[in-house]
Short mmCIF file of N, CA and C in Angstrom, two decimals:
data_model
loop_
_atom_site.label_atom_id
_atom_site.label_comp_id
_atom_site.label_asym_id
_atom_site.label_seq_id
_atom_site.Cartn_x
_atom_site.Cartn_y
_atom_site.Cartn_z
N UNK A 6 2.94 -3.35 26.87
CA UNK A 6 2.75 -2.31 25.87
C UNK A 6 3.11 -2.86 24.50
N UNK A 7 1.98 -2.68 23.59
CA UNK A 7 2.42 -3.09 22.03
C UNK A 7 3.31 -2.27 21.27
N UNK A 8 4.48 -2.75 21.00
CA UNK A 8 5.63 -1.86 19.92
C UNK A 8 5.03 -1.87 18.78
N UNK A 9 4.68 -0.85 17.85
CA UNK A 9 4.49 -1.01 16.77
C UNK A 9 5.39 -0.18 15.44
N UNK A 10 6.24 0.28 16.24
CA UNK A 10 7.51 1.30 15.49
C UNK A 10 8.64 1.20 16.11
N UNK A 11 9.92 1.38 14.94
CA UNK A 11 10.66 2.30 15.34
C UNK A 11 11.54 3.11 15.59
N UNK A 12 11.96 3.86 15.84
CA UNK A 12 12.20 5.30 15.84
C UNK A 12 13.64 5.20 14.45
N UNK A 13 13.58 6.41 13.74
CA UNK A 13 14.56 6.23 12.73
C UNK A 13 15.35 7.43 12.32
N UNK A 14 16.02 7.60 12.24
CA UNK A 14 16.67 8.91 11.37
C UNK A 14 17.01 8.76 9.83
N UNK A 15 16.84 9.30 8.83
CA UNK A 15 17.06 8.93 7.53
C UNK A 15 16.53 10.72 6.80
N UNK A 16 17.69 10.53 5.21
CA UNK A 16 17.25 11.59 4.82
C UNK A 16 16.04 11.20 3.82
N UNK A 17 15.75 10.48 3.73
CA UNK A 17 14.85 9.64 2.26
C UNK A 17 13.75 9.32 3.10
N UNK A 18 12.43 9.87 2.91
CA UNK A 18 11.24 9.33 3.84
C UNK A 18 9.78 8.46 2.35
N UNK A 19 10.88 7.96 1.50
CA UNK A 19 10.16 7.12 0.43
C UNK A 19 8.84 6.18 1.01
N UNK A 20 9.56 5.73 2.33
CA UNK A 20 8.06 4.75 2.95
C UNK A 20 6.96 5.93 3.48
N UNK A 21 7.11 7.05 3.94
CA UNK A 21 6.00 8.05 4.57
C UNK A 21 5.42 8.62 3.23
N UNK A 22 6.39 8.65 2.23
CA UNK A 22 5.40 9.16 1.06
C UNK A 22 4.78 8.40 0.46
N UNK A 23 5.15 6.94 0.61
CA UNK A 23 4.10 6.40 -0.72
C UNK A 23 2.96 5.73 0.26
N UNK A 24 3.14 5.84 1.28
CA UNK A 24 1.99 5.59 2.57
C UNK A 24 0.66 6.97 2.22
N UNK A 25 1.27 8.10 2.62
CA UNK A 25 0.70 9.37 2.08
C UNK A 25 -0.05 9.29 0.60
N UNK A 26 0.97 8.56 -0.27
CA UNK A 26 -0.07 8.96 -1.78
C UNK A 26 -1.02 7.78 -2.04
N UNK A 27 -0.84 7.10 -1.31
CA UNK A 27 -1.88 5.65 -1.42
C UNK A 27 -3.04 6.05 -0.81
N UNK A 28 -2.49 6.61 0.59
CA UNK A 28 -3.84 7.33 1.07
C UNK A 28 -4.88 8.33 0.24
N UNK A 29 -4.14 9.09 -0.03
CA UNK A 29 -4.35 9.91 -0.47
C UNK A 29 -5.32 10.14 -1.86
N UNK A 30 -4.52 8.94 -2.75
CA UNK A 30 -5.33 8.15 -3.67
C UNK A 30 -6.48 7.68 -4.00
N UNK A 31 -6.79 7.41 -2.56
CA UNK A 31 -8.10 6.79 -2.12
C UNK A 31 -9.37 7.49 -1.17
N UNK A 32 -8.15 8.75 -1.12
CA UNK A 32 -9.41 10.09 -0.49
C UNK A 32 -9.85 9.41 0.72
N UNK A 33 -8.91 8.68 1.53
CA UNK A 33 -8.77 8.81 2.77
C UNK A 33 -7.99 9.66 3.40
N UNK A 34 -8.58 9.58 5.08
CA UNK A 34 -7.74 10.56 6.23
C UNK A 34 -6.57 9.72 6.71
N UNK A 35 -6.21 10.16 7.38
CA UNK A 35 -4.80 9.35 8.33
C UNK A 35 -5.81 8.61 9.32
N UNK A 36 -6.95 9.53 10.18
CA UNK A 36 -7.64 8.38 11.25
C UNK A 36 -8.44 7.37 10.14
N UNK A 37 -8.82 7.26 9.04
CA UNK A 37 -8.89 5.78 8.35
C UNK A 37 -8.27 5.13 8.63
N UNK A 38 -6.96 5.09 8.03
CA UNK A 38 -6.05 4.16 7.91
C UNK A 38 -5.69 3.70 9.57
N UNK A 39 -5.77 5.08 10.29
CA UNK A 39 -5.33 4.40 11.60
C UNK A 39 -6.07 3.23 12.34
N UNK A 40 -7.74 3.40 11.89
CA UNK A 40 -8.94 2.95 12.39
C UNK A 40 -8.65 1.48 12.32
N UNK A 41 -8.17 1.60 10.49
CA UNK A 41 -8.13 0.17 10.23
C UNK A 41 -7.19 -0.64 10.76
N UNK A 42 -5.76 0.22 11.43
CA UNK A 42 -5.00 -0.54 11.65
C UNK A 42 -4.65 -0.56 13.16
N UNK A 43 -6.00 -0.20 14.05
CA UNK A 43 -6.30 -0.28 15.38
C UNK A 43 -5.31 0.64 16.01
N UNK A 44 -4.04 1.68 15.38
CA UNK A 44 -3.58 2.83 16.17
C UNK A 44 -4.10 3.82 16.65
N UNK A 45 -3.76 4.93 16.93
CA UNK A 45 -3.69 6.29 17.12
C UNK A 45 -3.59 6.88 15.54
N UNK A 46 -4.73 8.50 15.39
CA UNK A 46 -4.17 8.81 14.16
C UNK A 46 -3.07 9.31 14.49
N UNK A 47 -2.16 9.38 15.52
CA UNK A 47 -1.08 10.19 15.30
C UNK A 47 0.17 9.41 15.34
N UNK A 48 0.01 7.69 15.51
CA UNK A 48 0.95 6.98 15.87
C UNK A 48 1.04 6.63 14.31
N UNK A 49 -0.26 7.04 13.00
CA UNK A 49 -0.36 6.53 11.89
C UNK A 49 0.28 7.60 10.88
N UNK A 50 0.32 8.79 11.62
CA UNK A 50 0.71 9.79 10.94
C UNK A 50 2.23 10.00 11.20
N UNK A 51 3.06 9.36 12.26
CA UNK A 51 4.59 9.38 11.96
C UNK A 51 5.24 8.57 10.91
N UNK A 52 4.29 7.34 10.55
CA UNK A 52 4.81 6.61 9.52
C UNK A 52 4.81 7.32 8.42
N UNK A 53 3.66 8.27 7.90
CA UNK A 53 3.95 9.39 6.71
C UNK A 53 5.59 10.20 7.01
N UNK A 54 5.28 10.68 8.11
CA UNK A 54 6.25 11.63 8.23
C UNK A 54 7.42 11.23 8.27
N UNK A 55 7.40 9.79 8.19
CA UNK A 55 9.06 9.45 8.68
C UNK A 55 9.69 9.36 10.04
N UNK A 56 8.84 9.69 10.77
CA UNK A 56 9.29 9.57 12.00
C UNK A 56 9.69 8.13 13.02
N UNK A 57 8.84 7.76 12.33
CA UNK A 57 8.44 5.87 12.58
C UNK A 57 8.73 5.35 11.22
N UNK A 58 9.11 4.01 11.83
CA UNK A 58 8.59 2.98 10.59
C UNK A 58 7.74 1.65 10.98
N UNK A 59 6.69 1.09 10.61
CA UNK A 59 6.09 0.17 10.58
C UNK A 59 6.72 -0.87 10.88
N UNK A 60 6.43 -1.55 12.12
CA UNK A 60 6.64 -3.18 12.33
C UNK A 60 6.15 -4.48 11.52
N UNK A 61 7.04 -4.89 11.25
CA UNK A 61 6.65 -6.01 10.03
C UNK A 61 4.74 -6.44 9.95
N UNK A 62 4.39 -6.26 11.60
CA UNK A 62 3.21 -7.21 10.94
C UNK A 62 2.20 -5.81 10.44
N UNK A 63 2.45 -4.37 11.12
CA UNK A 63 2.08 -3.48 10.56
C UNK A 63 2.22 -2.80 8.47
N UNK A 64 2.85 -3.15 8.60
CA UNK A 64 3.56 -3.41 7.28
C UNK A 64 2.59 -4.51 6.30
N UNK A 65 2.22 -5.36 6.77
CA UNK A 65 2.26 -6.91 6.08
C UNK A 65 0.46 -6.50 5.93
N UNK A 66 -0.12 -5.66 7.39
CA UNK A 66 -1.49 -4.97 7.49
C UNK A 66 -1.61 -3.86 6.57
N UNK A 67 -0.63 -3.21 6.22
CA UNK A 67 -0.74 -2.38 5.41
C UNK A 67 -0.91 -2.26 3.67
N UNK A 68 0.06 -3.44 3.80
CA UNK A 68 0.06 -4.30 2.24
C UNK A 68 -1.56 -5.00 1.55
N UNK A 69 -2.22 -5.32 2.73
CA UNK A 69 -3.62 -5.82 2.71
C UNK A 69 -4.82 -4.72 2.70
N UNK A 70 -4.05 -3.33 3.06
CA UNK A 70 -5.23 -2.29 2.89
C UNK A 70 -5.27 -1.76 1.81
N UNK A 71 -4.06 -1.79 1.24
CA UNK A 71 -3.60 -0.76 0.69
C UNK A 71 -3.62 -1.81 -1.14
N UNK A 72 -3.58 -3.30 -0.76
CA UNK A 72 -3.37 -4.04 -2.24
C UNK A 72 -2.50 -4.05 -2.81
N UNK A 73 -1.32 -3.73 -1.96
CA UNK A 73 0.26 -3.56 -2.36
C UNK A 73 1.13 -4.36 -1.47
N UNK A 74 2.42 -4.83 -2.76
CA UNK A 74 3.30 -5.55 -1.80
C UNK A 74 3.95 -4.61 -0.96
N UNK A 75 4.42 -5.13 0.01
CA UNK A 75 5.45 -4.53 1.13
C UNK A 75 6.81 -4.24 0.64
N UNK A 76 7.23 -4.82 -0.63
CA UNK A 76 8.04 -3.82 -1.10
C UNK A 76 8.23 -2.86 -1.95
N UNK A 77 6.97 -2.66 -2.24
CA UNK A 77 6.48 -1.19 -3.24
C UNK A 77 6.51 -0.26 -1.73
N UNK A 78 6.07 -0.81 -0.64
CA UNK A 78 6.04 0.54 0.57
C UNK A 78 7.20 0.62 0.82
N UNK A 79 7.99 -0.24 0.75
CA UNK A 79 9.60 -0.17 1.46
C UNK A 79 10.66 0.66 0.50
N UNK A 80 9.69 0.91 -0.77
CA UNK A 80 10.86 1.34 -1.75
C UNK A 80 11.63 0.63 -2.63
N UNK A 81 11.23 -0.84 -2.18
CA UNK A 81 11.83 -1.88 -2.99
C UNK A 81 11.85 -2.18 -4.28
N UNK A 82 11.12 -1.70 -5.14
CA UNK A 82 10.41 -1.62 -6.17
C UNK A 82 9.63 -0.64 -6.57
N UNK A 83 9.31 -0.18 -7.95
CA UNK A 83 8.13 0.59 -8.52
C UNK A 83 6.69 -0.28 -8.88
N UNK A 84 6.91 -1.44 -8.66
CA UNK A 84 5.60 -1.81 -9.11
C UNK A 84 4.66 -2.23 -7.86
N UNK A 85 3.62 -1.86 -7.93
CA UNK A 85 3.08 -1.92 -6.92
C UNK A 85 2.20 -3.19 -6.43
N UNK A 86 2.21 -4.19 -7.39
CA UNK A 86 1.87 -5.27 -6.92
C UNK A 86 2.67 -6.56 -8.21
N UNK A 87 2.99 -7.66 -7.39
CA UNK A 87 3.85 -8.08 -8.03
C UNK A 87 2.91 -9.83 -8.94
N UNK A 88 2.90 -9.80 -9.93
CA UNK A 88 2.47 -10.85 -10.68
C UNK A 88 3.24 -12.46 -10.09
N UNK A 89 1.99 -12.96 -9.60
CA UNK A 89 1.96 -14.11 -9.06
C UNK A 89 2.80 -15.52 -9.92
N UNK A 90 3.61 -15.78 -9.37
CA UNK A 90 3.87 -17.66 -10.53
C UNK A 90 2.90 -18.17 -11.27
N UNK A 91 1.93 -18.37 -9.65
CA UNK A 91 0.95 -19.31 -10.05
C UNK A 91 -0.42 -18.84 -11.02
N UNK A 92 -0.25 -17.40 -11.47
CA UNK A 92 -1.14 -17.23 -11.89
C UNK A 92 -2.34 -17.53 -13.44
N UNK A 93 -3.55 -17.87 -13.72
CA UNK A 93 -4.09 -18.65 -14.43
C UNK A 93 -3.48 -18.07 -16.33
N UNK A 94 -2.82 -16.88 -16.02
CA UNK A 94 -2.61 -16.80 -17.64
C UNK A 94 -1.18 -16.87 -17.99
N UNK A 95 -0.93 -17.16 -19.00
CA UNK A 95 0.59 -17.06 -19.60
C UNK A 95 0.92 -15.82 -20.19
N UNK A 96 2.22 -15.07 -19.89
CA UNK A 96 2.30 -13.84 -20.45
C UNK A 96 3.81 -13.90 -20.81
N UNK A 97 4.48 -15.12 -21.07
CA UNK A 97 6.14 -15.30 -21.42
C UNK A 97 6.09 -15.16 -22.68
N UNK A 98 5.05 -14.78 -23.63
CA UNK A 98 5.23 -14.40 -25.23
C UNK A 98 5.23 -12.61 -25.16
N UNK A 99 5.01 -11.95 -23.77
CA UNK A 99 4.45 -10.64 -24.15
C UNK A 99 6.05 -10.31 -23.69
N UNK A 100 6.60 -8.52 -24.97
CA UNK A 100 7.56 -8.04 -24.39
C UNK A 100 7.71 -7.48 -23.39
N UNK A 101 8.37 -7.37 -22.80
CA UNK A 101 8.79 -6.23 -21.45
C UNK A 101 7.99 -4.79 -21.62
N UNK A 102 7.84 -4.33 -22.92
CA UNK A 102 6.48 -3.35 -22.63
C UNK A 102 4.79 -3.18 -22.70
N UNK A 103 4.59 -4.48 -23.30
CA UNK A 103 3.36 -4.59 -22.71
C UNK A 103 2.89 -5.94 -21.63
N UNK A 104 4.26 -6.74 -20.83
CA UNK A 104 4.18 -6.93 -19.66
C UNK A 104 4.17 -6.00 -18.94
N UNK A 105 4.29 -4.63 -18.55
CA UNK A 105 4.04 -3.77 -17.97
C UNK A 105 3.06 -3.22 -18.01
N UNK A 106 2.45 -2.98 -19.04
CA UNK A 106 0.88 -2.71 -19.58
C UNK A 106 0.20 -3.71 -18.79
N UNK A 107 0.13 -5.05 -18.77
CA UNK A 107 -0.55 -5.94 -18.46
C UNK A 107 -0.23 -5.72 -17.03
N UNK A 108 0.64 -5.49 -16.10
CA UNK A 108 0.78 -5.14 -14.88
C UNK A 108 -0.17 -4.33 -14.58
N UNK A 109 0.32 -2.78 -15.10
CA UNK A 109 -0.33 -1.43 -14.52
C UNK A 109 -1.89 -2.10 -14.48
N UNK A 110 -2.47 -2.54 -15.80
CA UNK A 110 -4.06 -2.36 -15.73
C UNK A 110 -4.22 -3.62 -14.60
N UNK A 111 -3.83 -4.61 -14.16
CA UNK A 111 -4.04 -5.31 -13.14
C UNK A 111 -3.61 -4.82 -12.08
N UNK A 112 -3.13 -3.92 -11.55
CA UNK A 112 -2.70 -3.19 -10.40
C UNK A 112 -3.91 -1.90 -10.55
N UNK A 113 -4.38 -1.55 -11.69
CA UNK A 113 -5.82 -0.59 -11.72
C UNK A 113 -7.13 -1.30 -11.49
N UNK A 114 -6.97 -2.76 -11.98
CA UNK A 114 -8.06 -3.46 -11.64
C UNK A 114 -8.27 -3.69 -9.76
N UNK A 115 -6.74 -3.86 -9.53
CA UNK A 115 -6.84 -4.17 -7.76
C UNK A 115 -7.14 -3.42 -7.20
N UNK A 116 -6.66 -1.87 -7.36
CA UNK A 116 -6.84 -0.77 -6.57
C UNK A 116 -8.26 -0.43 -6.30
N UNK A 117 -8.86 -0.37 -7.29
CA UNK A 117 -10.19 -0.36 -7.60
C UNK A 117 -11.07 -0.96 -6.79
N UNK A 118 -10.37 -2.20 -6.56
CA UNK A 118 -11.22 -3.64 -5.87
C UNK A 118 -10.95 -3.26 -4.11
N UNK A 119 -9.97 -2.72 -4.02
CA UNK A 119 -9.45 -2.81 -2.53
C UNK A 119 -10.14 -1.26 -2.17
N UNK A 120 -10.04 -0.40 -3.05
CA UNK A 120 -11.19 0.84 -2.96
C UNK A 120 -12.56 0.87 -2.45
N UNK A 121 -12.96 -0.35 -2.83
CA UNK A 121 -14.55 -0.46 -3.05
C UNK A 121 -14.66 -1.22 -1.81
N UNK A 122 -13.50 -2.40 -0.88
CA UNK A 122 -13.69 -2.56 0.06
C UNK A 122 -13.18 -1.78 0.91
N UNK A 123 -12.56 -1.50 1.24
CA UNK A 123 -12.12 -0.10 2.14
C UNK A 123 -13.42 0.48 2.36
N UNK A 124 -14.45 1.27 1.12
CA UNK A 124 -15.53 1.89 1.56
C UNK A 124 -16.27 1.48 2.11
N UNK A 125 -16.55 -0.15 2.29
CA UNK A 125 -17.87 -0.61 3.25
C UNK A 125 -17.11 -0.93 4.07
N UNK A 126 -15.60 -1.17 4.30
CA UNK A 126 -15.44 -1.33 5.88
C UNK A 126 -15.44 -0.11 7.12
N UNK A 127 -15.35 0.98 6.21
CA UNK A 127 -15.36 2.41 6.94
C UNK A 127 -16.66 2.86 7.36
N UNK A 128 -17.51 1.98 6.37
CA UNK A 128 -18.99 2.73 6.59
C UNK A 128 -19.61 1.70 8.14
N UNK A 129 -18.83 0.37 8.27
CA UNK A 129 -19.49 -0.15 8.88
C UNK A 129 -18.67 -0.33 10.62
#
């Protein structure tokens, strides 16, 4: 039998909500997300609720649907995707508020991108 949760008590269900508004975001159902991530919709819908929590590689699958690091789901952070080392531009002249600017609209550019695939993998 595959474990893919588990079981938790906590008063803070920060990982079921931002699971929920990502979804949600994207004007998907819970059986989407479940589809994609080969569960049950109802084994996909305790992770909203808090009931469960995601097993790392569920987690790591989720980060790839969703275009977010795993610790924007964990609560680890507010930003939802995190600016690479290696990446092709330099931004060590920009201040701390429009390095954040330059974040958000690249985290609007991704969402967007991971939107548009999501829709042909659902259709197909």
């Amino acid at each position: 039998m595959k474990t893919t949760a588990i079981e938790i008590t906590t008063d803070s269900n920060i990982l079921g909500e931002r699971l929920k508004h990502l979804r949600t975001e994207r004007k998907l159902l819970q059986k989407d997300i479940a589809k994609l991530l080969k569960l049950s919709q109802s084994a996909y819908g305790f992770f909203e609720q808090g009931r469960r929590v995601p097993d790392a590689i569920i987690l790591k699958e989720l980060s790839g649907i969703f275009n977010i690091s795993v610790d924007y789901i964990l609560g680890l952070t507010d930003f939802k995707n995190v600016v690479k080392p290696n990446m092709p531009f330099e931004f060590t002249s920009l201040n701390k508020e429009n390095l954040k600017l330059v974040k958000d609209y690249v985290n609007i550019l991704q969402e967007n991108q991971k939107y548009q695939s999501l829709k042909h993998q659902l259709k197909n």
